Amino acid sequence: MGQAPVVYGQSTRPPRGDYSRANADYTCPQDYAAYTAADHDTYRRLYERQRALLPGLASQAFIDALPSLGASDRIPRFEEVNERLYKATGWELVGVPGLIPEVPFFTLLANRKFPVTDWIRKPEEFEYIVEPDIFHDLFGHVPLLFNPVFADYVQRYGQGGLKAQGLGSCEMLSRLYWYTIEFGLIREAGQLRAYGAGILSSSGELAYSVQSPEPQRIPLQLERTMRTRYKIDTYQQTYFVIDSFEQLFEMTAADFAPIYERLRGLPEFAADEREAVAA
Ligand code: PHE
Ligand code: FE
């Protein structure tokens, strides 16, 4: 079914990255010299295909910020992106060898550092990648870090992650990440658009998420979302829709501790469980 959504921390196979390169905080320098001409070409082809699909499907904030990534005919250097990103919102990209554990991940986000996997998929993985690579992390996630409200949301998610970790509630919190930062939809001027990185970096799920009659789309509600399981190996069957990044930021301002407590006793929703009210 085309390009599979990327996976966060649930893969059973060993990660591809070389973690011996990483510092204690799991960051590592972007090994720019290691990229081959084929690697740059893979990035160029992925970028070009995906850019052409965005109009009418991607959030305007994302489309407007995409050129801030810089080079599209080769893999950008994190330092080049950082010059612009730091000025825009105070965020910085840091290299990582791949997926990293929860606490270092949340800690980086809480400090406005966004971990970007530095390696790129092989040409034979053009359509399908089981782990996030640099194309997903950079193209999917980084443009919206140029948006001040969204950028603040991601930092606050990191802070909330550290808190959830202490409360044993990371699973509930991670569903919020999944259904917003990875697979979120937004209504802009009455039109549905995608803002989640897992959608925006997927050639197939972009149109599917916005246009297919198959999945359900319901308004984002904190508790419903945190109770909803998700599928990592198919397109989503449920998408949660927001009206603005301000709304997202305000909805998540509350202290989650009592919410986790209350939700612990309640049943979960299956990833494809239907809601009476559609968005
Ligand atoms: N407000 C949440 C808490 O108190 C943290 C959070 C912020 C979670 C933003 C998700 C997104 O735990
Ligand atoms: Fe991601």
PDB file of C-alpha atoms and ligand atoms in Angstrom:
ATOM      1  CA  MET A   1       0.000   0.000   0.000  1.00  0.00           C
ATOM      2  CA  GLY A   2       2.579   2.508  -1.115  1.00  0.00           C
ATOM      3  CA  GLN A   3       4.840   4.106   1.410  1.00  0.00           C
ATOM      4  CA  ALA A   4       4.183   2.876   4.914  1.00  0.00           C
ATOM      5  CA  PRO A   5       3.909   5.356   7.720  1.00  0.00           C
ATOM      6  CA  VAL A   6       7.066   5.652   9.753  1.00  0.00           C
ATOM      7  CA  VAL A   7       7.362   3.976  13.076  1.00  0.00           C
ATOM      8  CA  TYR A   8       8.152   5.402  16.488  1.00  0.00           C
ATOM      9  CA  GLY A   9       9.793   2.983  18.828  1.00  0.00           C
ATOM     10  CA  GLN A  10       7.643  -0.050  18.134  1.00  0.00           C
ATOM     11  CA  SER A  11       9.765  -1.833  15.591  1.00  0.00           C
ATOM     12  CA  THR A  12      10.986  -5.279  16.537  1.00  0.00           C
ATOM     13  CA  ARG A  13      13.988  -5.231  14.224  1.00  0.00           C
ATOM     14  CA  PRO A  14      17.259  -3.726  15.392  1.00  0.00           C
ATOM     15  CA  PRO A  15      17.691  -0.072  14.427  1.00  0.00           C
ATOM     16  CA  ARG A  16      19.875   0.637  11.425  1.00  0.00           C
ATOM     17  CA  GLY A  17      21.878   3.557  12.804  1.00  0.00           C
ATOM     18  CA  ASP A  18      25.333   3.262  14.332  1.00  0.00           C
ATOM     19  CA  TYR A  19      24.741   4.280  17.949  1.00  0.00           C
ATOM     20  CA  SER A  20      28.445   4.050  18.801  1.00  0.00           C
ATOM     21  CA  ARG A  21      28.762   7.450  17.085  1.00  0.00           C
ATOM     22  CA  ALA A  22      26.357   9.054  19.534  1.00  0.00           C
ATOM     23  CA  ASN A  23      27.136  11.235  22.535  1.00  0.00           C
ATOM     24  CA  ALA A  24      25.598  10.583  25.969  1.00  0.00           C
ATOM     25  CA  ASP A  25      22.520  12.616  24.947  1.00  0.00           C
ATOM     26  CA  TYR A  26      22.202  10.445  21.792  1.00  0.00           C
ATOM     27  CA  THR A  27      23.102  13.283  19.436  1.00  0.00           C
ATOM     28  CA  CYS A  28      25.840  12.891  16.866  1.00  0.00           C
ATOM     29  CA  PRO A  29      27.353  15.191  14.242  1.00  0.00           C
ATOM     30  CA  GLN A  30      25.740  14.931  10.813  1.00  0.00           C
ATOM     31  CA  ASP A  31      28.199  12.781   8.890  1.00  0.00           C
ATOM     32  CA  TYR A  32      27.937  14.866   5.750  1.00  0.00           C
ATOM     33  CA  ALA A  33      31.005  13.354   4.069  1.00  0.00           C
ATOM     34  CA  ALA A  34      29.395   9.917   4.309  1.00  0.00           C
ATOM     35  CA  TYR A  35      26.582  10.802   1.896  1.00  0.00           C
ATOM     36  CA  THR A  36      27.099   9.386  -1.573  1.00  0.00           C
ATOM     37  CA  ALA A  37      25.922  10.923  -4.839  1.00  0.00           C
ATOM     38  CA  ALA A  38      23.138   8.310  -4.773  1.00  0.00           C
ATOM     39  CA  ASP A  39      22.078   9.506  -1.295  1.00  0.00           C
ATOM     40  CA  HIS A  40      21.802  13.109  -2.459  1.00  0.00           C
ATOM     41  CA  ASP A  41      19.887  11.941  -5.493  1.00  0.00           C
ATOM     42  CA  THR A  42      17.450   9.955  -3.331  1.00  0.00           C
ATOM     43  CA  TYR A  43      16.765  13.084  -1.281  1.00  0.00           C
ATOM     44  CA  ARG A  44      16.322  15.187  -4.413  1.00  0.00           C
ATOM     45  CA  ARG A  45      13.844  12.729  -5.933  1.00  0.00           C
ATOM     46  CA  LEU A  46      11.853  12.287  -2.709  1.00  0.00           C
ATOM     47  CA  TYR A  47      11.694  16.051  -2.173  1.00  0.00           C
ATOM     48  CA  GLU A  48      10.619  16.786  -5.725  1.00  0.00           C
ATOM     49  CA  ARG A  49       7.887  14.155  -5.782  1.00  0.00           C
ATOM     50  CA  GLN A  50       6.518  15.177  -2.417  1.00  0.00           C
ATOM     51  CA  ARG A  51       6.660  18.932  -3.104  1.00  0.00           C
ATOM     52  CA  ALA A  52       4.545  18.439  -6.208  1.00  0.00           C
ATOM     53  CA  LEU A  53       1.845  16.679  -4.159  1.00  0.00           C
ATOM     54  CA  LEU A  54       1.452  19.388  -1.499  1.00  0.00           C
ATOM     55  CA  PRO A  55      -0.879  21.978  -3.080  1.00  0.00           C
ATOM     56  CA  GLY A  56      -4.437  21.511  -1.873  1.00  0.00           C
ATOM     57  CA  LEU A  57      -3.406  18.780   0.584  1.00  0.00           C
ATOM     58  CA  ALA A  58      -0.785  20.231   2.935  1.00  0.00           C
ATOM     59  CA  SER A  59      -1.271  22.975   5.500  1.00  0.00           C
ATOM     60  CA  GLN A  60      -0.433  26.381   4.048  1.00  0.00           C
ATOM     61  CA  ALA A  61       1.909  27.045   6.965  1.00  0.00           C
ATOM     62  CA  PHE A  62       3.881  23.970   5.910  1.00  0.00           C
ATOM     63  CA  ILE A  63       3.947  24.913   2.211  1.00  0.00           C
ATOM     64  CA  ASP A  64       5.077  28.440   3.030  1.00  0.00           C
ATOM     65  CA  ALA A  65       7.887  27.265   5.312  1.00  0.00           C
ATOM     66  CA  LEU A  66       9.202  24.447   3.110  1.00  0.00           C
ATOM     67  CA  PRO A  67      11.690  26.637   1.188  1.00  0.00           C
ATOM     68  CA  SER A  68      13.320  27.461   4.539  1.00  0.00           C
ATOM     69  CA  LEU A  69      14.828  23.965   4.470  1.00  0.00           C
ATOM     70  CA  GLY A  70      17.153  25.304   1.766  1.00  0.00           C
ATOM     71  CA  ALA A  71      18.708  22.964  -0.778  1.00  0.00           C
ATOM     72  CA  SER A  72      16.299  20.564  -2.428  1.00  0.00           C
ATOM     73  CA  ASP A  73      18.726  19.066  -4.959  1.00  0.00           C
ATOM     74  CA  ARG A  74      20.936  17.569  -2.246  1.00  0.00           C
ATOM     75  CA  ILE A  75      20.735  16.708   1.449  1.00  0.00           C
ATOM     76  CA  PRO A  76      20.888  19.981   3.405  1.00  0.00           C
ATOM     77  CA  ARG A  77      23.453  20.524   6.123  1.00  0.00           C
ATOM     78  CA  PHE A  78      21.869  20.875   9.548  1.00  0.00           C
ATOM     79  CA  GLU A  79      23.991  24.003  10.219  1.00  0.00           C
ATOM     80  CA  GLU A  80      22.551  25.741   7.155  1.00  0.00           C
ATOM     81  CA  VAL A  81      18.993  25.029   8.260  1.00  0.00           C
ATOM     82  CA  ASN A  82      19.838  26.062  11.811  1.00  0.00           C
ATOM     83  CA  GLU A  83      20.916  29.543  10.761  1.00  0.00           C
ATOM     84  CA  ARG A  84      17.380  30.230   9.597  1.00  0.00           C
ATOM     85  CA  LEU A  85      15.504  28.095  12.105  1.00  0.00           C
ATOM     86  CA  TYR A  86      17.194  29.532  15.176  1.00  0.00           C
ATOM     87  CA  LYS A  87      16.406  33.064  14.034  1.00  0.00           C
ATOM     88  CA  ALA A  88      12.792  32.156  13.313  1.00  0.00           C
ATOM     89  CA  THR A  89      11.801  30.262  16.482  1.00  0.00           C
ATOM     90  CA  GLY A  90      14.896  29.494  18.568  1.00  0.00           C
ATOM     91  CA  TRP A  91      14.834  25.814  17.551  1.00  0.00           C
ATOM     92  CA  GLU A  92      17.907  23.893  16.374  1.00  0.00           C
ATOM     93  CA  LEU A  93      18.328  20.590  14.571  1.00  0.00           C
ATOM     94  CA  VAL A  94      20.646  18.030  16.101  1.00  0.00           C
ATOM     95  CA  GLY A  95      21.797  14.832  14.388  1.00  0.00           C
ATOM     96  CA  VAL A  96      20.892  11.425  15.837  1.00  0.00           C
ATOM     97  CA  PRO A  97      21.673   7.892  14.592  1.00  0.00           C
ATOM     98  CA  GLY A  98      17.952   7.018  14.492  1.00  0.00           C
ATOM     99  CA  LEU A  99      15.171   6.525  17.019  1.00  0.00           C
ATOM    100  CA  ILE A 100      16.267   7.337  20.541  1.00  0.00           C
ATOM    101  CA  PRO A 101      14.805   6.427  23.954  1.00  0.00           C
ATOM    102  CA  GLU A 102      11.996   8.464  25.483  1.00  0.00           C
ATOM    103  CA  VAL A 103      13.868  10.464  28.120  1.00  0.00           C
ATOM    104  CA  PRO A 104      16.638  11.790  25.847  1.00  0.00           C
ATOM    105  CA  PHE A 105      14.014  12.446  23.144  1.00  0.00           C
ATOM    106  CA  PHE A 106      11.774  14.453  25.476  1.00  0.00           C
ATOM    107  CA  THR A 107      14.796  16.256  26.932  1.00  0.00           C
ATOM    108  CA  LEU A 108      15.942  17.445  23.505  1.00  0.00           C
ATOM    109  CA  LEU A 109      12.459  18.694  22.618  1.00  0.00           C
ATOM    110  CA  ALA A 110      12.082  20.445  25.968  1.00  0.00           C
ATOM    111  CA  ASN A 111      15.306  22.308  25.094  1.00  0.00           C
ATOM    112  CA  ARG A 112      14.098  23.242  21.593  1.00  0.00           C
ATOM    113  CA  LYS A 113      16.462  20.795  19.920  1.00  0.00           C
ATOM    114  CA  PHE A 114      14.885  18.616  17.255  1.00  0.00           C
ATOM    115  CA  PRO A 115      16.568  15.255  16.652  1.00  0.00           C
ATOM    116  CA  VAL A 116      17.016  14.464  12.959  1.00  0.00           C
ATOM    117  CA  THR A 117      18.209  11.053  11.792  1.00  0.00           C
ATOM    118  CA  ASP A 118      21.250  11.708   9.616  1.00  0.00           C
ATOM    119  CA  TRP A 119      21.112   8.741   7.233  1.00  0.00           C
ATOM    120  CA  ILE A 120      18.840   8.357   4.205  1.00  0.00           C
ATOM    121  CA  ARG A 121      16.977   5.317   2.899  1.00  0.00           C
ATOM    122  CA  LYS A 122      18.507   3.201   0.156  1.00  0.00           C
ATOM    123  CA  PRO A 123      17.202   3.603  -3.406  1.00  0.00           C
ATOM    124  CA  GLU A 124      15.328   0.279  -3.136  1.00  0.00           C
ATOM    125  CA  GLU A 125      13.486   1.694  -0.078  1.00  0.00           C
ATOM    126  CA  PHE A 126      12.229   4.713  -1.987  1.00  0.00           C
ATOM    127  CA  GLU A 127       8.580   3.782  -1.401  1.00  0.00           C
ATOM    128  CA  TYR A 128       8.821   2.034   1.924  1.00  0.00           C
ATOM    129  CA  ILE A 129      10.916   2.734   4.999  1.00  0.00           C
ATOM    130  CA  VAL A 130      10.393   1.047   8.357  1.00  0.00           C
ATOM    131  CA  GLU A 131      12.299   3.616  10.427  1.00  0.00           C
ATOM    132  CA  PRO A 132      12.289   7.392  10.158  1.00  0.00           C
ATOM    133  CA  ASP A 133      15.181   8.597   7.994  1.00  0.00           C
ATOM    134  CA  ILE A 134      16.442  12.087   7.221  1.00  0.00           C
ATOM    135  CA  PHE A 135      13.772  12.656   4.605  1.00  0.00           C
ATOM    136  CA  HIS A 136      10.947  11.973   7.036  1.00  0.00           C
ATOM    137  CA  ASP A 137      12.562  13.905   9.884  1.00  0.00           C
ATOM    138  CA  LEU A 138      13.615  16.935   7.853  1.00  0.00           C
ATOM    139  CA  PHE A 139      10.940  17.275   5.190  1.00  0.00           C
ATOM    140  CA  GLY A 140       8.109  16.047   7.427  1.00  0.00           C
ATOM    141  CA  HIS A 141       8.866  17.727  10.736  1.00  0.00           C
ATOM    142  CA  VAL A 142      11.087  20.735  10.281  1.00  0.00           C
ATOM    143  CA  PRO A 143       9.011  23.174   8.180  1.00  0.00           C
ATOM    144  CA  LEU A 144       6.420  23.595  10.940  1.00  0.00           C
ATOM    145  CA  LEU A 145       9.161  24.261  13.498  1.00  0.00           C
ATOM    146  CA  PHE A 146       9.369  27.619  11.678  1.00  0.00           C
ATOM    147  CA  ASN A 147       5.811  28.328  12.886  1.00  0.00           C
ATOM    148  CA  PRO A 148       6.052  29.975  16.333  1.00  0.00           C
ATOM    149  CA  VAL A 149       2.891  28.435  17.788  1.00  0.00           C
ATOM    150  CA  PHE A 150       3.594  24.927  16.525  1.00  0.00           C
ATOM    151  CA  ALA A 151       7.215  25.245  17.658  1.00  0.00           C
ATOM    152  CA  ASP A 152       6.033  26.074  21.171  1.00  0.00           C
ATOM    153  CA  TYR A 153       3.658  23.111  21.095  1.00  0.00           C
ATOM    154  CA  VAL A 154       6.495  20.700  20.315  1.00  0.00           C
ATOM    155  CA  GLN A 155       8.622  22.083  23.148  1.00  0.00           C
ATOM    156  CA  ARG A 156       5.720  21.762  25.542  1.00  0.00           C
ATOM    157  CA  TYR A 157       5.177  18.201  24.375  1.00  0.00           C
ATOM    158  CA  GLY A 158       8.802  17.457  25.360  1.00  0.00           C
ATOM    159  CA  GLN A 159       8.260  18.943  28.814  1.00  0.00           C
ATOM    160  CA  GLY A 160       5.024  16.997  29.120  1.00  0.00           C
ATOM    161  CA  GLY A 161       6.876  13.840  28.079  1.00  0.00           C
ATOM    162  CA  LEU A 162       9.327  14.139  30.946  1.00  0.00           C
ATOM    163  CA  LYS A 163       6.423  14.565  33.308  1.00  0.00           C
ATOM    164  CA  ALA A 164       4.474  11.651  31.786  1.00  0.00           C
ATOM    165  CA  GLN A 165       7.566   9.492  32.125  1.00  0.00           C
ATOM    166  CA  GLY A 166       7.535  10.026  35.892  1.00  0.00           C
ATOM    167  CA  LEU A 167       3.828   9.183  35.992  1.00  0.00           C
ATOM    168  CA  GLY A 168       4.043   6.037  33.861  1.00  0.00           C
ATOM    169  CA  SER A 169       1.794   7.676  31.267  1.00  0.00           C
ATOM    170  CA  CYS A 170       3.986   7.842  28.179  1.00  0.00           C
ATOM    171  CA  GLU A 171       1.702   5.589  26.177  1.00  0.00           C
ATOM    172  CA  MET A 172      -1.249   7.964  26.536  1.00  0.00           C
ATOM    173  CA  LEU A 173       0.912  10.971  25.759  1.00  0.00           C
ATOM    174  CA  SER A 174       2.506   9.289  22.753  1.00  0.00           C
ATOM    175  CA  ARG A 175      -0.944   8.909  21.174  1.00  0.00           C
ATOM    176  CA  LEU A 176      -1.268  12.643  21.227  1.00  0.00           C
ATOM    177  CA  TYR A 177       2.083  12.894  19.440  1.00  0.00           C
ATOM    178  CA  TRP A 178       0.976  10.314  16.922  1.00  0.00           C
ATOM    179  CA  TYR A 179      -2.385  11.903  16.137  1.00  0.00           C
ATOM    180  CA  THR A 180      -1.068  15.496  16.015  1.00  0.00           C
ATOM    181  CA  ILE A 181       2.636  15.854  15.214  1.00  0.00           C
ATOM    182  CA  GLU A 182       2.724  12.708  13.045  1.00  0.00           C
ATOM    183  CA  PHE A 183      -0.781  12.303  11.588  1.00  0.00           C
ATOM    184  CA  GLY A 184      -2.663  15.507  12.336  1.00  0.00           C
ATOM    185  CA  LEU A 185      -5.180  17.170  10.034  1.00  0.00           C
ATOM    186  CA  ILE A 186      -6.163  20.840  10.216  1.00  0.00           C
ATOM    187  CA  ARG A 187      -9.115  22.746   8.791  1.00  0.00           C
ATOM    188  CA  GLU A 188      -7.862  25.874   7.010  1.00  0.00           C
ATOM    189  CA  ALA A 189     -10.378  28.238   5.416  1.00  0.00           C
ATOM    190  CA  GLY A 190     -12.927  25.416   5.489  1.00  0.00           C
ATOM    191  CA  GLN A 191     -10.605  22.951   3.746  1.00  0.00           C
ATOM    192  CA  LEU A 192      -9.037  19.864   5.282  1.00  0.00           C
ATOM    193  CA  ARG A 193      -5.244  19.875   5.115  1.00  0.00           C
ATOM    194  CA  ALA A 194      -2.487  17.715   6.553  1.00  0.00           C
ATOM    195  CA  TYR A 195       0.077  19.014   9.034  1.00  0.00           C
ATOM    196  CA  GLY A 196       1.410  15.732  10.493  1.00  0.00           C
ATOM    197  CA  ALA A 197       4.910  14.726   9.455  1.00  0.00           C
ATOM    198  CA  GLY A 198       4.035  11.087   8.843  1.00  0.00           C
ATOM    199  CA  ILE A 199       1.469  12.207   6.307  1.00  0.00           C
ATOM    200  CA  LEU A 200       3.525  14.975   4.740  1.00  0.00           C
ATOM    201  CA  SER A 201       6.477  12.694   4.079  1.00  0.00           C
ATOM    202  CA  SER A 202       4.321   9.924   2.572  1.00  0.00           C
ATOM    203  CA  SER A 203       3.411   9.991  -1.102  1.00  0.00           C
ATOM    204  CA  GLY A 204       0.358   7.783  -0.631  1.00  0.00           C
ATOM    205  CA  GLU A 205      -1.076   8.837   2.717  1.00  0.00           C
ATOM    206  CA  LEU A 206      -1.094  12.552   1.867  1.00  0.00           C
ATOM    207  CA  ALA A 207      -4.039  12.328  -0.539  1.00  0.00           C
ATOM    208  CA  TYR A 208      -5.551   9.388   1.351  1.00  0.00           C
ATOM    209  CA  SER A 209      -5.705  11.245   4.662  1.00  0.00           C
ATOM    210  CA  VAL A 210      -7.325  14.336   3.189  1.00  0.00           C
ATOM    211  CA  GLN A 211      -9.541  12.883   0.461  1.00  0.00           C
ATOM    212  CA  SER A 212     -10.300   9.193   0.907  1.00  0.00           C
ATOM    213  CA  PRO A 213     -13.839   8.353   2.065  1.00  0.00           C
ATOM    214  CA  GLU A 214     -12.421   5.368   3.973  1.00  0.00           C
ATOM    215  CA  PRO A 215     -10.948   6.755   7.229  1.00  0.00           C
ATOM    216  CA  GLN A 216     -12.957   8.654   9.828  1.00  0.00           C
ATOM    217  CA  ARG A 217     -11.990  12.212  10.709  1.00  0.00           C
ATOM    218  CA  ILE A 218     -13.066  13.531  14.083  1.00  0.00           C
ATOM    219  CA  PRO A 219     -12.350  16.759  15.968  1.00  0.00           C
ATOM    220  CA  LEU A 220      -9.316  16.499  18.222  1.00  0.00           C
ATOM    221  CA  GLN A 221     -10.397  15.886  21.796  1.00  0.00           C
ATOM    222  CA  LEU A 222      -7.690  15.332  24.318  1.00  0.00           C
ATOM    223  CA  GLU A 223      -9.203  12.379  26.111  1.00  0.00           C
ATOM    224  CA  ARG A 224     -10.556  10.584  23.049  1.00  0.00           C
ATOM    225  CA  THR A 225      -7.192  10.915  21.363  1.00  0.00           C
ATOM    226  CA  MET A 226      -5.210   9.712  24.368  1.00  0.00           C
ATOM    227  CA  ARG A 227      -7.440   6.635  24.572  1.00  0.00           C
ATOM    228  CA  THR A 228      -7.060   5.709  20.904  1.00  0.00           C
ATOM    229  CA  ARG A 229      -4.547   3.055  19.904  1.00  0.00           C
ATOM    230  CA  TYR A 230      -2.744   3.464  16.605  1.00  0.00           C
ATOM    231  CA  LYS A 231      -1.478   1.339  13.759  1.00  0.00           C
ATOM    232  CA  ILE A 232       2.107   1.708  12.675  1.00  0.00           C
ATOM    233  CA  ASP A 233       1.980  -0.435   9.543  1.00  0.00           C
ATOM    234  CA  THR A 234      -1.071   0.830   7.648  1.00  0.00           C
ATOM    235  CA  TYR A 235      -2.551   4.179   6.768  1.00  0.00           C
ATOM    236  CA  GLN A 236      -4.508   5.564   9.714  1.00  0.00           C
ATOM    237  CA  GLN A 237      -8.185   4.665   9.999  1.00  0.00           C
ATOM    238  CA  THR A 238      -8.859   7.606  12.321  1.00  0.00           C
ATOM    239  CA  TYR A 239      -7.545  11.138  11.923  1.00  0.00           C
ATOM    240  CA  PHE A 240      -8.080  13.921  14.455  1.00  0.00           C
ATOM    241  CA  VAL A 241      -8.765  17.396  13.104  1.00  0.00           C
ATOM    242  CA  ILE A 242      -7.810  20.757  14.636  1.00  0.00           C
ATOM    243  CA  ASP A 243      -8.958  24.249  13.638  1.00  0.00           C
ATOM    244  CA  SER A 244      -5.677  26.029  14.322  1.00  0.00           C
ATOM    245  CA  PHE A 245      -2.303  25.541  15.957  1.00  0.00           C
ATOM    246  CA  GLU A 246      -3.436  28.008  18.626  1.00  0.00           C
ATOM    247  CA  GLN A 247      -6.304  25.661  19.470  1.00  0.00           C
ATOM    248  CA  LEU A 248      -3.861  22.742  19.734  1.00  0.00           C
ATOM    249  CA  PHE A 249      -1.594  24.758  22.003  1.00  0.00           C
ATOM    250  CA  GLU A 250      -4.447  25.867  24.247  1.00  0.00           C
ATOM    251  CA  MET A 251      -6.013  22.400  24.446  1.00  0.00           C
ATOM    252  CA  THR A 252      -2.785  20.941  25.798  1.00  0.00           C
ATOM    253  CA  ALA A 253      -2.046  23.708  28.316  1.00  0.00           C
ATOM    254  CA  ALA A 254      -3.791  21.903  31.204  1.00  0.00           C
ATOM    255  CA  ASP A 255      -1.972  19.774  33.746  1.00  0.00           C
ATOM    256  CA  PHE A 256      -2.289  16.241  32.401  1.00  0.00           C
ATOM    257  CA  ALA A 257      -1.623  14.471  35.717  1.00  0.00           C
ATOM    258  CA  PRO A 258      -5.298  14.291  36.780  1.00  0.00           C
ATOM    259  CA  ILE A 259      -6.299  13.431  33.208  1.00  0.00           C
ATOM    260  CA  TYR A 260      -3.931  10.453  33.109  1.00  0.00           C
ATOM    261  CA  GLU A 261      -5.304   9.363  36.446  1.00  0.00           C
ATOM    262  CA  ARG A 262      -8.898   9.468  35.220  1.00  0.00           C
ATOM    263  CA  LEU A 263      -8.147   7.800  31.877  1.00  0.00           C
ATOM    264  CA  ARG A 264      -6.310   4.915  33.465  1.00  0.00           C
ATOM    265  CA  GLY A 265      -9.628   3.363  34.464  1.00  0.00           C
ATOM    266  CA  LEU A 266     -11.336   3.869  31.095  1.00  0.00           C
ATOM    267  CA  PRO A 267     -11.391   1.549  28.080  1.00  0.00           C
ATOM    268  CA  GLU A 268      -9.288   2.264  25.015  1.00  0.00           C
ATOM    269  CA  PHE A 269     -10.555   2.825  21.496  1.00  0.00           C
ATOM    270  CA  ALA A 270      -9.325   0.625  18.674  1.00  0.00           C
ATOM    271  CA  ALA A 271      -7.495   2.477  15.895  1.00  0.00           C
ATOM    272  CA  ASP A 272     -10.476   2.004  13.590  1.00  0.00           C
ATOM    273  CA  GLU A 273     -13.297   2.345  16.120  1.00  0.00           C
ATOM    274  CA  ARG A 274     -15.992   4.625  14.749  1.00  0.00           C
ATOM    275  CA  GLU A 275     -17.296   7.770  16.386  1.00  0.00           C
ATOM    276  CA  ALA A 276     -20.884   8.930  15.946  1.00  0.00           C
ATOM    277  CA  VAL A 277     -19.890  12.522  15.103  1.00  0.00           C
ATOM    278  CA  ALA A 278     -17.564  13.032  12.154  1.00  0.00           C
ATOM    279  CA  ALA A 279     -15.456  16.163  11.746  1.00  0.00           C
TER     280      ALA A 279
HETATM  281  N1  PHE B   1       0.165  20.072  29.532  1.00  0.00           N
HETATM  282  C1  PHE B   1       0.706  18.739  29.505  1.00  0.00           C
HETATM  283  C2  PHE B   1       0.992  18.238  30.943  1.00  0.00           C
HETATM  284  O1  PHE B   1       0.776  18.925  31.888  1.00  0.00           O
HETATM  285  C3  PHE B   1       1.977  18.663  28.667  1.00  0.00           C
HETATM  286  C4  PHE B   1       1.749  18.674  27.192  1.00  0.00           C
HETATM  287  C5  PHE B   1       1.860  19.824  26.442  1.00  0.00           C
HETATM  288  C6  PHE B   1       1.473  17.523  26.513  1.00  0.00           C
HETATM  289  C7  PHE B   1       1.686  19.828  25.088  1.00  0.00           C
HETATM  290  C8  PHE B   1       1.284  17.509  25.171  1.00  0.00           C
HETATM  291  C9  PHE B   1       1.400  18.639  24.442  1.00  0.00           C
HETATM  292  O2  PHE B   1       1.420  17.141  31.097  1.00  0.00           O
HETATM  293 FE    FE B   2       8.295  11.547  12.843  1.00  0.00          FE
END
